[in-house]
């Protein structure tokens, strides 16, 4: 199927779109080679082990993505409309989303119209730069890694997300990695509505070897959160991870519940929670976008954790979510092991997406 150009996408999916720019139908031909070379970015924060986990975790996504990109320019001597159409298909096929894809292609069109003599390596680098530019950085005042100094002590992270996205597992892996970096971690089981939630978090606390604050099923979640923060202060904990109920049946109820939890936390620590971390399942593709819409409408989400990227070919949803909501991705899950929850590094993510040479 032939891809549609720029504003045509928006007209197809949004009949009320009134973009002022005319449809772009002509492209400047640019001489390129037939091979799509790979150019890497290696950030000092990323070790060899983390890089290998990232490469392996994105394997399914990049196989489909890169094969389509390679096909897009194979045998071509210029970047023409067909090349850009095929590039659009590759991006949409990886669940980058219509809106984000249009933005990337439009930016590339503008750049190639100015630089008519790009080689394939330069075009590849340009694509990586445009994709990377869509990924939002966390503000420096709230930027951290597992082994870095945290912006506050205790640092309170309120974890939100629907049931089934890997929320409890993500909390367990966060606890493991923070503890492994030498930090004192405390868990709070404030999802008191789902029968197995407290039990599951208790199992993680025992597995990781960190304390947990919990009450009986059906208890007031805000009371659990209050007790957790009080305990964290007395224990001088470094990091507090509070689980919350994952229901979306009633947005108003969800908003009220999360607001109440925040209010009781602030009785002890006025500027807490310091992070509201939304956990999304990357393997659900565009459904993750819908979940993000609900939660960002209900509470002030400050960061994202995107899980299960190793089991999907649609890892491009990371780009769609980051671009649409302008919320930084802090963590990504790329495997089953506890070490496979990685601090997100946009340079390395894009590099792995384009890296043909990673080993299985």
mmCIF file of C-alpha atoms in Angstrom:
data_model
loop_
_atom_site.group_PDB
_atom_site.id
_atom_site.type_symbol
_atom_site.label_atom_id
_atom_site.label_comp_id
_atom_site.label_asym_id
_atom_site.label_seq_id
_atom_site.Cartn_x
_atom_site.Cartn_y
_atom_site.Cartn_z
ATOM 1 C CA UNK A 1 0.000 0.000 0.000
ATOM 2 C CA UNK A 2 1.321 3.401 -0.958
ATOM 3 C CA UNK A 3 1.933 5.711 1.974
ATOM 4 C CA UNK A 4 0.213 9.094 2.085
ATOM 5 C CA UNK A 5 2.091 12.384 2.303
ATOM 6 C CA UNK A 6 2.199 14.745 5.273
ATOM 7 C CA UNK A 7 -1.036 16.764 5.544
ATOM 8 C CA UNK A 8 -2.903 14.012 3.713
ATOM 9 C CA UNK A 9 -2.431 11.785 6.782
ATOM 10 C CA UNK A 10 -4.029 14.430 8.973
ATOM 11 C CA UNK A 11 -6.890 14.967 6.533
ATOM 12 C CA UNK A 12 -7.580 11.230 6.467
ATOM 13 C CA UNK A 13 -7.599 10.799 10.227
ATOM 14 C CA UNK A 14 -8.887 14.235 11.248
ATOM 15 C CA UNK A 15 -11.430 15.790 8.837
ATOM 16 C CA UNK A 16 -11.327 19.020 10.855
ATOM 17 C CA UNK A 17 -7.617 19.569 10.257
ATOM 18 C CA UNK A 18 -7.044 23.036 8.784
ATOM 19 C CA UNK A 19 -3.278 23.069 8.252
ATOM 20 C CA UNK A 20 -2.042 26.122 6.403
ATOM 21 C CA UNK A 21 0.831 24.416 4.627
ATOM 22 C CA UNK A 22 0.119 23.216 1.087
ATOM 23 C CA UNK A 23 0.474 19.527 0.349
ATOM 24 C CA UNK A 24 4.063 18.654 -0.383
ATOM 25 C CA UNK A 25 4.239 16.636 -3.557
ATOM 26 C CA UNK A 26 7.682 17.388 -4.965
ATOM 27 C CA UNK A 27 10.930 16.305 -3.368
ATOM 28 C CA UNK A 28 14.458 17.305 -4.203
ATOM 29 C CA UNK A 29 16.436 14.329 -5.518
ATOM 30 C CA UNK A 30 19.538 13.630 -3.452
ATOM 31 C CA UNK A 31 22.312 11.338 -4.577
ATOM 32 C CA UNK A 32 22.853 8.495 -2.133
ATOM 33 C CA UNK A 33 24.467 5.068 -2.115
ATOM 34 C CA UNK A 34 22.484 1.864 -2.026
ATOM 35 C CA UNK A 35 23.658 0.862 1.444
ATOM 36 C CA UNK A 36 22.195 2.319 4.655
ATOM 37 C CA UNK A 37 25.205 2.779 6.905
ATOM 38 C CA UNK A 38 25.009 2.628 10.682
ATOM 39 C CA UNK A 39 26.196 5.414 12.925
ATOM 40 C CA UNK A 40 26.210 4.980 16.691
ATOM 41 C CA UNK A 41 26.022 7.215 19.716
ATOM 42 C CA UNK A 42 27.613 5.823 22.874
ATOM 43 C CA UNK A 43 26.830 7.643 26.067
ATOM 44 C CA UNK A 44 29.152 7.269 29.046
ATOM 45 C CA UNK A 45 26.190 6.570 31.334
ATOM 46 C CA UNK A 46 25.492 3.338 29.472
ATOM 47 C CA UNK A 47 27.695 0.346 30.206
ATOM 48 C CA UNK A 48 28.382 -2.563 27.871
ATOM 49 C CA UNK A 49 25.980 -4.855 29.747
ATOM 50 C CA UNK A 50 23.115 -2.348 29.591
ATOM 51 C CA UNK A 51 23.797 -1.712 25.918
ATOM 52 C CA UNK A 52 23.639 -5.431 25.152
ATOM 53 C CA UNK A 53 20.334 -5.753 27.031
ATOM 54 C CA UNK A 54 18.924 -2.808 25.082
ATOM 55 C CA UNK A 55 20.066 -4.197 21.721
ATOM 56 C CA UNK A 56 18.541 -7.593 22.480
ATOM 57 C CA UNK A 57 15.350 -6.122 23.914
ATOM 58 C CA UNK A 58 14.691 -4.046 20.787
ATOM 59 C CA UNK A 59 15.540 -6.909 18.431
ATOM 60 C CA UNK A 60 11.972 -7.508 17.193
ATOM 61 C CA UNK A 61 11.270 -3.824 16.696
ATOM 62 C CA UNK A 62 14.446 -3.044 14.810
ATOM 63 C CA UNK A 63 14.276 -6.152 12.581
ATOM 64 C CA UNK A 64 11.010 -4.978 11.039
ATOM 65 C CA UNK A 65 11.927 -1.309 11.135
ATOM 66 C CA UNK A 66 15.376 -1.665 9.580
ATOM 67 C CA UNK A 67 14.265 -4.131 6.922
ATOM 68 C CA UNK A 68 11.662 -1.625 5.722
ATOM 69 C CA UNK A 69 14.144 1.246 5.773
ATOM 70 C CA UNK A 70 16.707 -0.795 3.864
ATOM 71 C CA UNK A 71 14.031 -1.737 1.324
ATOM 72 C CA UNK A 72 13.031 1.929 1.037
ATOM 73 C CA UNK A 73 16.393 2.926 -0.446
ATOM 74 C CA UNK A 74 17.614 -0.307 -2.000
ATOM 75 C CA UNK A 75 18.648 0.322 -5.595
ATOM 76 C CA UNK A 76 17.790 4.014 -5.363
ATOM 77 C CA UNK A 77 20.154 6.732 -6.510
ATOM 78 C CA UNK A 78 18.133 9.584 -4.997
ATOM 79 C CA UNK A 79 15.819 10.335 -2.077
ATOM 80 C CA UNK A 80 12.552 10.789 -3.921
ATOM 81 C CA UNK A 81 8.892 10.628 -2.976
ATOM 82 C CA UNK A 82 8.883 6.824 -3.076
ATOM 83 C CA UNK A 83 11.764 6.643 -0.600
ATOM 84 C CA UNK A 84 9.981 8.972 1.801
ATOM 85 C CA UNK A 85 6.677 7.103 1.354
ATOM 86 C CA UNK A 86 8.415 3.843 2.256
ATOM 87 C CA UNK A 87 10.069 5.506 5.224
ATOM 88 C CA UNK A 88 6.637 6.622 6.428
ATOM 89 C CA UNK A 89 5.378 3.054 6.158
ATOM 90 C CA UNK A 90 8.343 1.804 8.193
ATOM 91 C CA UNK A 91 7.668 4.321 10.968
ATOM 92 C CA UNK A 92 3.916 3.670 11.080
ATOM 93 C CA UNK A 93 4.559 -0.086 11.005
ATOM 94 C CA UNK A 94 6.682 0.230 14.159
ATOM 95 C CA UNK A 95 3.738 2.000 15.872
ATOM 96 C CA UNK A 96 5.419 5.381 15.853
ATOM 97 C CA UNK A 97 1.950 6.753 15.100
ATOM 98 C CA UNK A 98 0.551 9.012 12.390
ATOM 99 C CA UNK A 99 1.124 12.360 14.088
ATOM 100 C CA UNK A 100 4.720 11.566 15.064
ATOM 101 C CA UNK A 101 5.524 10.038 11.683
ATOM 102 C CA UNK A 102 4.250 13.135 9.876
ATOM 103 C CA UNK A 103 6.442 15.326 12.067
ATOM 104 C CA UNK A 104 9.565 13.236 11.380
ATOM 105 C CA UNK A 105 8.999 13.080 7.623
ATOM 106 C CA UNK A 106 8.217 16.798 7.353
ATOM 107 C CA UNK A 107 11.433 17.658 9.169
ATOM 108 C CA UNK A 108 13.452 15.395 6.901
ATOM 109 C CA UNK A 109 11.804 16.900 3.812
ATOM 110 C CA UNK A 110 12.829 20.376 4.908
ATOM 111 C CA UNK A 111 16.391 19.304 5.640
ATOM 112 C CA UNK A 112 16.945 17.383 2.390
ATOM 113 C CA UNK A 113 15.541 20.279 0.366
ATOM 114 C CA UNK A 114 18.466 22.385 1.619
ATOM 115 C CA UNK A 115 21.200 19.748 1.389
ATOM 116 C CA UNK A 116 20.957 18.163 -2.033
ATOM 117 C CA UNK A 117 24.154 16.110 -1.899
ATOM 118 C CA UNK A 118 23.748 13.899 1.138
ATOM 119 C CA UNK A 119 25.190 10.409 1.152
ATOM 120 C CA UNK A 120 23.408 7.472 2.774
ATOM 121 C CA UNK A 121 25.343 7.788 6.018
ATOM 122 C CA UNK A 122 24.352 11.433 6.368
ATOM 123 C CA UNK A 123 20.722 10.649 5.629
ATOM 124 C CA UNK A 124 20.803 7.867 8.232
ATOM 125 C CA UNK A 125 22.279 10.241 10.801
ATOM 126 C CA UNK A 126 19.639 12.849 9.946
ATOM 127 C CA UNK A 127 16.839 10.348 10.568
ATOM 128 C CA UNK A 128 18.343 9.343 13.906
ATOM 129 C CA UNK A 129 18.705 12.986 14.949
ATOM 130 C CA UNK A 130 15.086 13.780 14.110
ATOM 131 C CA UNK A 131 13.801 10.737 15.993
ATOM 132 C CA UNK A 132 15.999 11.551 18.979
ATOM 133 C CA UNK A 133 14.841 15.172 19.029
ATOM 134 C CA UNK A 134 11.260 14.004 19.695
ATOM 135 C CA UNK A 135 12.260 12.305 22.951
ATOM 136 C CA UNK A 136 11.829 14.614 25.925
ATOM 137 C CA UNK A 137 14.588 15.005 28.499
ATOM 138 C CA UNK A 138 13.717 15.027 32.187
ATOM 139 C CA UNK A 139 14.283 18.418 33.817
ATOM 140 C CA UNK A 140 17.729 18.615 35.376
ATOM 141 C CA UNK A 141 16.139 19.189 38.794
ATOM 142 C CA UNK A 142 14.457 15.759 38.609
ATOM 143 C CA UNK A 143 16.952 13.739 36.613
ATOM 144 C CA UNK A 144 18.547 10.666 38.160
ATOM 145 C CA UNK A 145 19.853 7.138 37.635
ATOM 146 C CA UNK A 146 19.880 4.161 39.996
ATOM 147 C CA UNK A 147 23.374 4.947 41.252
ATOM 148 C CA UNK A 148 23.155 8.749 41.236
ATOM 149 C CA UNK A 149 22.241 11.070 44.086
ATOM 150 C CA UNK A 150 18.481 11.545 44.206
ATOM 151 C CA UNK A 151 16.882 15.005 44.179
ATOM 152 C CA UNK A 152 15.313 14.467 47.643
ATOM 153 C CA UNK A 153 15.449 12.142 50.655
ATOM 154 C CA UNK A 154 13.289 10.246 51.021
ATOM 155 C CA UNK A 155 12.502 10.378 47.297
ATOM 156 C CA UNK A 156 8.822 9.470 46.892
ATOM 157 C CA UNK A 157 7.724 7.785 43.655
ATOM 158 C CA UNK A 158 3.989 7.242 43.179
ATOM 159 C CA UNK A 159 3.503 4.471 40.614
ATOM 160 C CA UNK A 160 0.319 4.476 38.505
ATOM 161 C CA UNK A 161 -0.978 2.369 35.613
ATOM 162 C CA UNK A 162 -3.729 -0.076 34.672
ATOM 163 C CA UNK A 163 -3.656 -3.691 35.811
ATOM 164 C CA UNK A 164 -1.702 -6.028 33.559
ATOM 165 C CA UNK A 165 0.912 -3.579 32.261
ATOM 166 C CA UNK A 166 3.645 -4.890 34.551
ATOM 167 C CA UNK A 167 3.240 -2.240 37.258
ATOM 168 C CA UNK A 168 4.013 -4.469 40.249
ATOM 169 C CA UNK A 169 6.896 -6.136 38.421
ATOM 170 C CA UNK A 170 8.293 -2.721 37.507
ATOM 171 C CA UNK A 171 8.154 -1.653 41.155
ATOM 172 C CA UNK A 172 9.993 -4.832 42.128
ATOM 173 C CA UNK A 173 12.681 -4.256 39.508
ATOM 174 C CA UNK A 174 13.051 -0.604 40.498
ATOM 175 C CA UNK A 175 13.493 -1.701 44.105
ATOM 176 C CA UNK A 176 16.132 -4.251 43.097
ATOM 177 C CA UNK A 177 18.134 -1.785 41.009
ATOM 178 C CA UNK A 178 17.981 1.020 43.566
ATOM 179 C CA UNK A 179 18.997 -1.382 46.339
ATOM 180 C CA UNK A 180 21.760 -2.824 44.169
ATOM 181 C CA UNK A 181 23.089 0.726 43.806
ATOM 182 C CA UNK A 182 23.360 1.010 47.593
ATOM 183 C CA UNK A 183 20.101 2.799 48.400
ATOM 184 C CA UNK A 184 17.655 2.086 51.216
ATOM 185 C CA UNK A 185 14.324 1.238 49.595
ATOM 186 C CA UNK A 186 10.813 1.028 51.080
ATOM 187 C CA UNK A 187 7.683 -0.259 49.319
ATOM 188 C CA UNK A 188 4.096 0.853 49.988
ATOM 189 C CA UNK A 189 1.207 -1.424 48.987
ATOM 190 C CA UNK A 190 -1.538 1.157 48.373
ATOM 191 C CA UNK A 191 -3.350 -0.935 45.732
ATOM 192 C CA UNK A 192 -5.753 -2.399 48.287
ATOM 193 C CA UNK A 193 -8.612 -3.114 45.874
ATOM 194 C CA UNK A 194 -7.150 -5.907 43.749
ATOM 195 C CA UNK A 195 -7.019 -9.200 45.643
ATOM 196 C CA UNK A 196 -3.537 -10.268 44.563
ATOM 197 C CA UNK A 197 -1.866 -6.851 44.479
ATOM 198 C CA UNK A 198 -0.642 -6.720 48.091
ATOM 199 C CA UNK A 199 0.463 -10.368 47.957
ATOM 200 C CA UNK A 200 2.397 -9.811 44.721
ATOM 201 C CA UNK A 201 4.191 -6.755 46.073
ATOM 202 C CA UNK A 202 4.988 -8.644 49.293
ATOM 203 C CA UNK A 203 6.605 -11.416 47.250
ATOM 204 C CA UNK A 204 8.736 -8.809 45.456
ATOM 205 C CA UNK A 205 9.760 -7.217 48.751
ATOM 206 C CA UNK A 206 10.926 -10.615 50.021
ATOM 207 C CA UNK A 207 12.658 -11.462 46.761
ATOM 208 C CA UNK A 208 14.544 -8.178 46.645
ATOM 209 C CA UNK A 209 15.057 -7.955 50.391
ATOM 210 C CA UNK A 210 13.437 -4.599 51.107
ATOM 211 C CA UNK A 211 10.764 -3.707 53.705
ATOM 212 C CA UNK A 212 7.119 -3.141 52.809
ATOM 213 C CA UNK A 213 4.260 -1.233 54.453
ATOM 214 C CA UNK A 214 0.870 -2.843 53.906
ATOM 215 C CA UNK A 215 -2.609 -3.221 55.353
ATOM 216 C CA UNK A 216 -5.504 -5.601 54.813
ATOM 217 C CA UNK A 217 -7.266 -5.756 51.461
ATOM 218 C CA UNK A 218 -9.929 -3.077 51.220
ATOM 219 C CA UNK A 219 -8.080 -0.651 53.476
ATOM 220 C CA UNK A 220 -7.928 3.031 52.615
ATOM 221 C CA UNK A 221 -5.090 3.454 50.053
ATOM 222 C CA UNK A 222 -4.322 6.935 51.369
ATOM 223 C CA UNK A 223 -3.825 5.523 54.872
ATOM 224 C CA UNK A 224 -1.299 3.026 53.510
ATOM 225 C CA UNK A 225 0.520 5.806 51.658
ATOM 226 C CA UNK A 226 0.598 7.950 54.820
ATOM 227 C CA UNK A 227 2.016 5.084 56.918
ATOM 228 C CA UNK A 228 4.594 4.346 54.206
ATOM 229 C CA UNK A 229 5.912 7.901 54.122
ATOM 230 C CA UNK A 230 5.957 8.132 57.929
ATOM 231 C CA UNK A 231 7.951 4.906 58.062
ATOM 232 C CA UNK A 232 10.335 6.153 55.360
ATOM 233 C CA UNK A 233 11.122 9.264 57.367
ATOM 234 C CA UNK A 234 11.755 7.301 60.559
ATOM 235 C CA UNK A 235 13.875 4.676 58.756
ATOM 236 C CA UNK A 236 15.726 7.353 56.757
ATOM 237 C CA UNK A 237 14.900 5.546 53.514
ATOM 238 C CA UNK A 238 16.381 6.859 50.286
ATOM 239 C CA UNK A 239 13.626 5.742 47.888
ATOM 240 C CA UNK A 240 9.931 5.050 48.459
ATOM 241 C CA UNK A 241 7.893 3.226 45.809
ATOM 242 C CA UNK A 242 4.118 3.381 46.370
ATOM 243 C CA UNK A 243 1.847 1.129 44.327
ATOM 244 C CA UNK A 244 -1.651 2.397 43.478
ATOM 245 C CA UNK A 245 -4.877 0.873 42.169
ATOM 246 C CA UNK A 246 -4.970 0.364 38.420
ATOM 247 C CA UNK A 247 -8.606 0.997 37.599
ATOM 248 C CA UNK A 248 -9.856 3.211 34.795
ATOM 249 C CA UNK A 249 -13.583 2.502 35.045
ATOM 250 C CA UNK A 250 -14.278 5.920 36.488
ATOM 251 C CA UNK A 251 -11.829 8.734 35.763
ATOM 252 C CA UNK A 252 -13.308 10.979 38.452
ATOM 253 C CA UNK A 253 -12.881 8.276 41.097
ATOM 254 C CA UNK A 254 -9.323 7.629 39.977
ATOM 255 C CA UNK A 255 -8.534 11.343 40.095
ATOM 256 C CA UNK A 256 -10.054 11.673 43.585
ATOM 257 C CA UNK A 257 -8.172 8.668 44.890
ATOM 258 C CA UNK A 258 -4.777 9.816 43.576
ATOM 259 C CA UNK A 259 -5.419 13.365 44.811
ATOM 260 C CA UNK A 260 -6.214 12.053 48.287
ATOM 261 C CA UNK A 261 -3.016 9.969 48.329
ATOM 262 C CA UNK A 262 -1.000 13.046 47.345
ATOM 263 C CA UNK A 263 -2.614 15.162 50.058
ATOM 264 C CA UNK A 264 -1.855 12.718 52.864
ATOM 265 C CA UNK A 265 1.740 12.263 51.655
ATOM 266 C CA UNK A 266 2.191 16.037 51.710
ATOM 267 C CA UNK A 267 1.199 16.182 55.381
ATOM 268 C CA UNK A 268 4.593 14.613 56.077
ATOM 269 C CA UNK A 269 6.619 15.786 53.069
ATOM 270 C CA UNK A 270 5.110 18.960 51.534
ATOM 271 C CA UNK A 271 6.806 18.658 48.118
ATOM 272 C CA UNK A 272 6.043 14.952 47.637
ATOM 273 C CA UNK A 273 5.427 12.870 45.637
ATOM 274 C CA UNK A 274 8.571 13.830 43.771
ATOM 275 C CA UNK A 275 7.700 11.577 40.827
ATOM 276 C CA UNK A 276 4.420 10.235 39.451
ATOM 277 C CA UNK A 277 5.546 7.330 37.291
ATOM 278 C CA UNK A 278 3.065 5.973 34.738
ATOM 279 C CA UNK A 279 3.760 2.380 33.698
ATOM 280 C CA UNK A 280 2.674 1.453 30.156
ATOM 281 C CA UNK A 281 2.846 -1.856 28.295
ATOM 282 C CA UNK A 282 4.821 -1.211 25.096
ATOM 283 C CA UNK A 283 3.535 -4.415 23.482
ATOM 284 C CA UNK A 284 -0.004 -2.993 23.311
ATOM 285 C CA UNK A 285 1.077 -0.347 20.811
ATOM 286 C CA UNK A 286 -1.482 2.389 20.319
ATOM 287 C CA UNK A 287 -3.546 1.156 23.290
ATOM 288 C CA UNK A 288 -0.721 2.427 25.494
ATOM 289 C CA UNK A 289 -1.407 5.884 24.063
ATOM 290 C CA UNK A 290 -5.039 5.664 25.170
ATOM 291 C CA UNK A 291 -3.988 4.666 28.687
ATOM 292 C CA UNK A 292 -1.586 7.599 28.788
ATOM 293 C CA UNK A 293 -4.446 9.945 27.805
ATOM 294 C CA UNK A 294 -6.602 8.719 30.692
ATOM 295 C CA UNK A 295 -3.910 8.982 33.342
ATOM 296 C CA UNK A 296 -2.493 12.330 32.218
ATOM 297 C CA UNK A 297 -6.044 13.688 32.431
ATOM 298 C CA UNK A 298 -6.469 12.282 35.954
ATOM 299 C CA UNK A 299 -3.147 13.244 37.529
ATOM 300 C CA UNK A 300 0.100 15.108 36.920
ATOM 301 C CA UNK A 301 2.268 12.370 35.410
ATOM 302 C CA UNK A 302 5.944 13.367 35.508
ATOM 303 C CA UNK A 303 7.642 10.301 34.003
ATOM 304 C CA UNK A 304 6.986 7.113 32.050
ATOM 305 C CA UNK A 305 8.141 3.521 32.387
ATOM 306 C CA UNK A 306 7.464 1.477 29.241
ATOM 307 C CA UNK A 307 7.555 -2.286 29.732
ATOM 308 C CA UNK A 308 7.636 -5.463 27.622
ATOM 309 C CA UNK A 309 9.496 -3.933 24.674
ATOM 310 C CA UNK A 310 11.387 -7.204 24.196
ATOM 311 C CA UNK A 311 8.198 -9.040 23.205
ATOM 312 C CA UNK A 312 6.985 -6.693 20.491
ATOM 313 C CA UNK A 313 7.877 -5.355 17.052
ATOM 314 C CA UNK A 314 6.087 -2.113 17.906
ATOM 315 C CA UNK A 315 8.674 -0.438 20.136
ATOM 316 C CA UNK A 316 8.173 2.739 18.134
ATOM 317 C CA UNK A 317 5.265 3.497 20.467
ATOM 318 C CA UNK A 318 7.923 4.957 22.796
ATOM 319 C CA UNK A 319 8.388 7.757 20.257
ATOM 320 C CA UNK A 320 4.647 8.281 19.812
ATOM 321 C CA UNK A 321 3.988 8.585 23.548
ATOM 322 C CA UNK A 322 6.972 10.844 24.255
ATOM 323 C CA UNK A 323 6.093 13.134 21.348
ATOM 324 C CA UNK A 324 2.376 13.388 22.051
ATOM 325 C CA UNK A 325 2.503 13.931 25.808
ATOM 326 C CA UNK A 326 5.910 15.631 26.157
ATOM 327 C CA UNK A 327 6.622 13.486 29.227
ATOM 328 C CA UNK A 328 10.110 12.024 29.693
ATOM 329 C CA UNK A 329 10.572 8.265 29.502
ATOM 330 C CA UNK A 330 12.614 7.371 32.598
ATOM 331 C CA UNK A 331 12.690 3.551 32.436
ATOM 332 C CA UNK A 332 12.169 0.825 29.839
ATOM 333 C CA UNK A 333 11.681 -2.914 30.319
ATOM 334 C CA UNK A 334 13.586 -4.998 27.763
ATOM 335 C CA UNK A 335 13.560 -8.472 29.320
ATOM 336 C CA UNK A 336 12.513 -10.751 32.171
ATOM 337 C CA UNK A 337 15.584 -10.352 34.377
ATOM 338 C CA UNK A 338 15.584 -7.765 37.146
ATOM 339 C CA UNK A 339 18.550 -6.081 35.467
ATOM 340 C CA UNK A 340 16.494 -5.669 32.289
ATOM 341 C CA UNK A 341 14.694 -2.601 33.590
ATOM 342 C CA UNK A 342 16.963 0.125 32.247
ATOM 343 C CA UNK A 343 17.254 3.833 32.888
ATOM 344 C CA UNK A 344 16.169 5.275 29.553
ATOM 345 C CA UNK A 345 18.869 6.942 27.477
ATOM 346 C CA UNK A 346 17.513 8.436 24.273
ATOM 347 C CA UNK A 347 20.891 8.393 22.506
ATOM 348 C CA UNK A 348 21.318 4.683 23.162
ATOM 349 C CA UNK A 349 17.689 3.869 22.382
ATOM 350 C CA UNK A 350 17.927 5.411 18.920
ATOM 351 C CA UNK A 351 21.356 3.873 18.343
ATOM 352 C CA UNK A 352 20.028 0.400 19.204
ATOM 353 C CA UNK A 353 17.033 0.941 16.946
ATOM 354 C CA UNK A 354 19.404 1.461 14.009
ATOM 355 C CA UNK A 355 22.179 -0.915 15.039
ATOM 356 C CA UNK A 356 22.457 -3.784 12.565
ATOM 357 C CA UNK A 357 25.601 -5.161 14.127
ATOM 358 C CA UNK A 358 24.384 -6.113 17.626
ATOM 359 C CA UNK A 359 24.895 -9.732 18.589
ATOM 360 C CA UNK A 360 22.083 -12.055 19.538
#
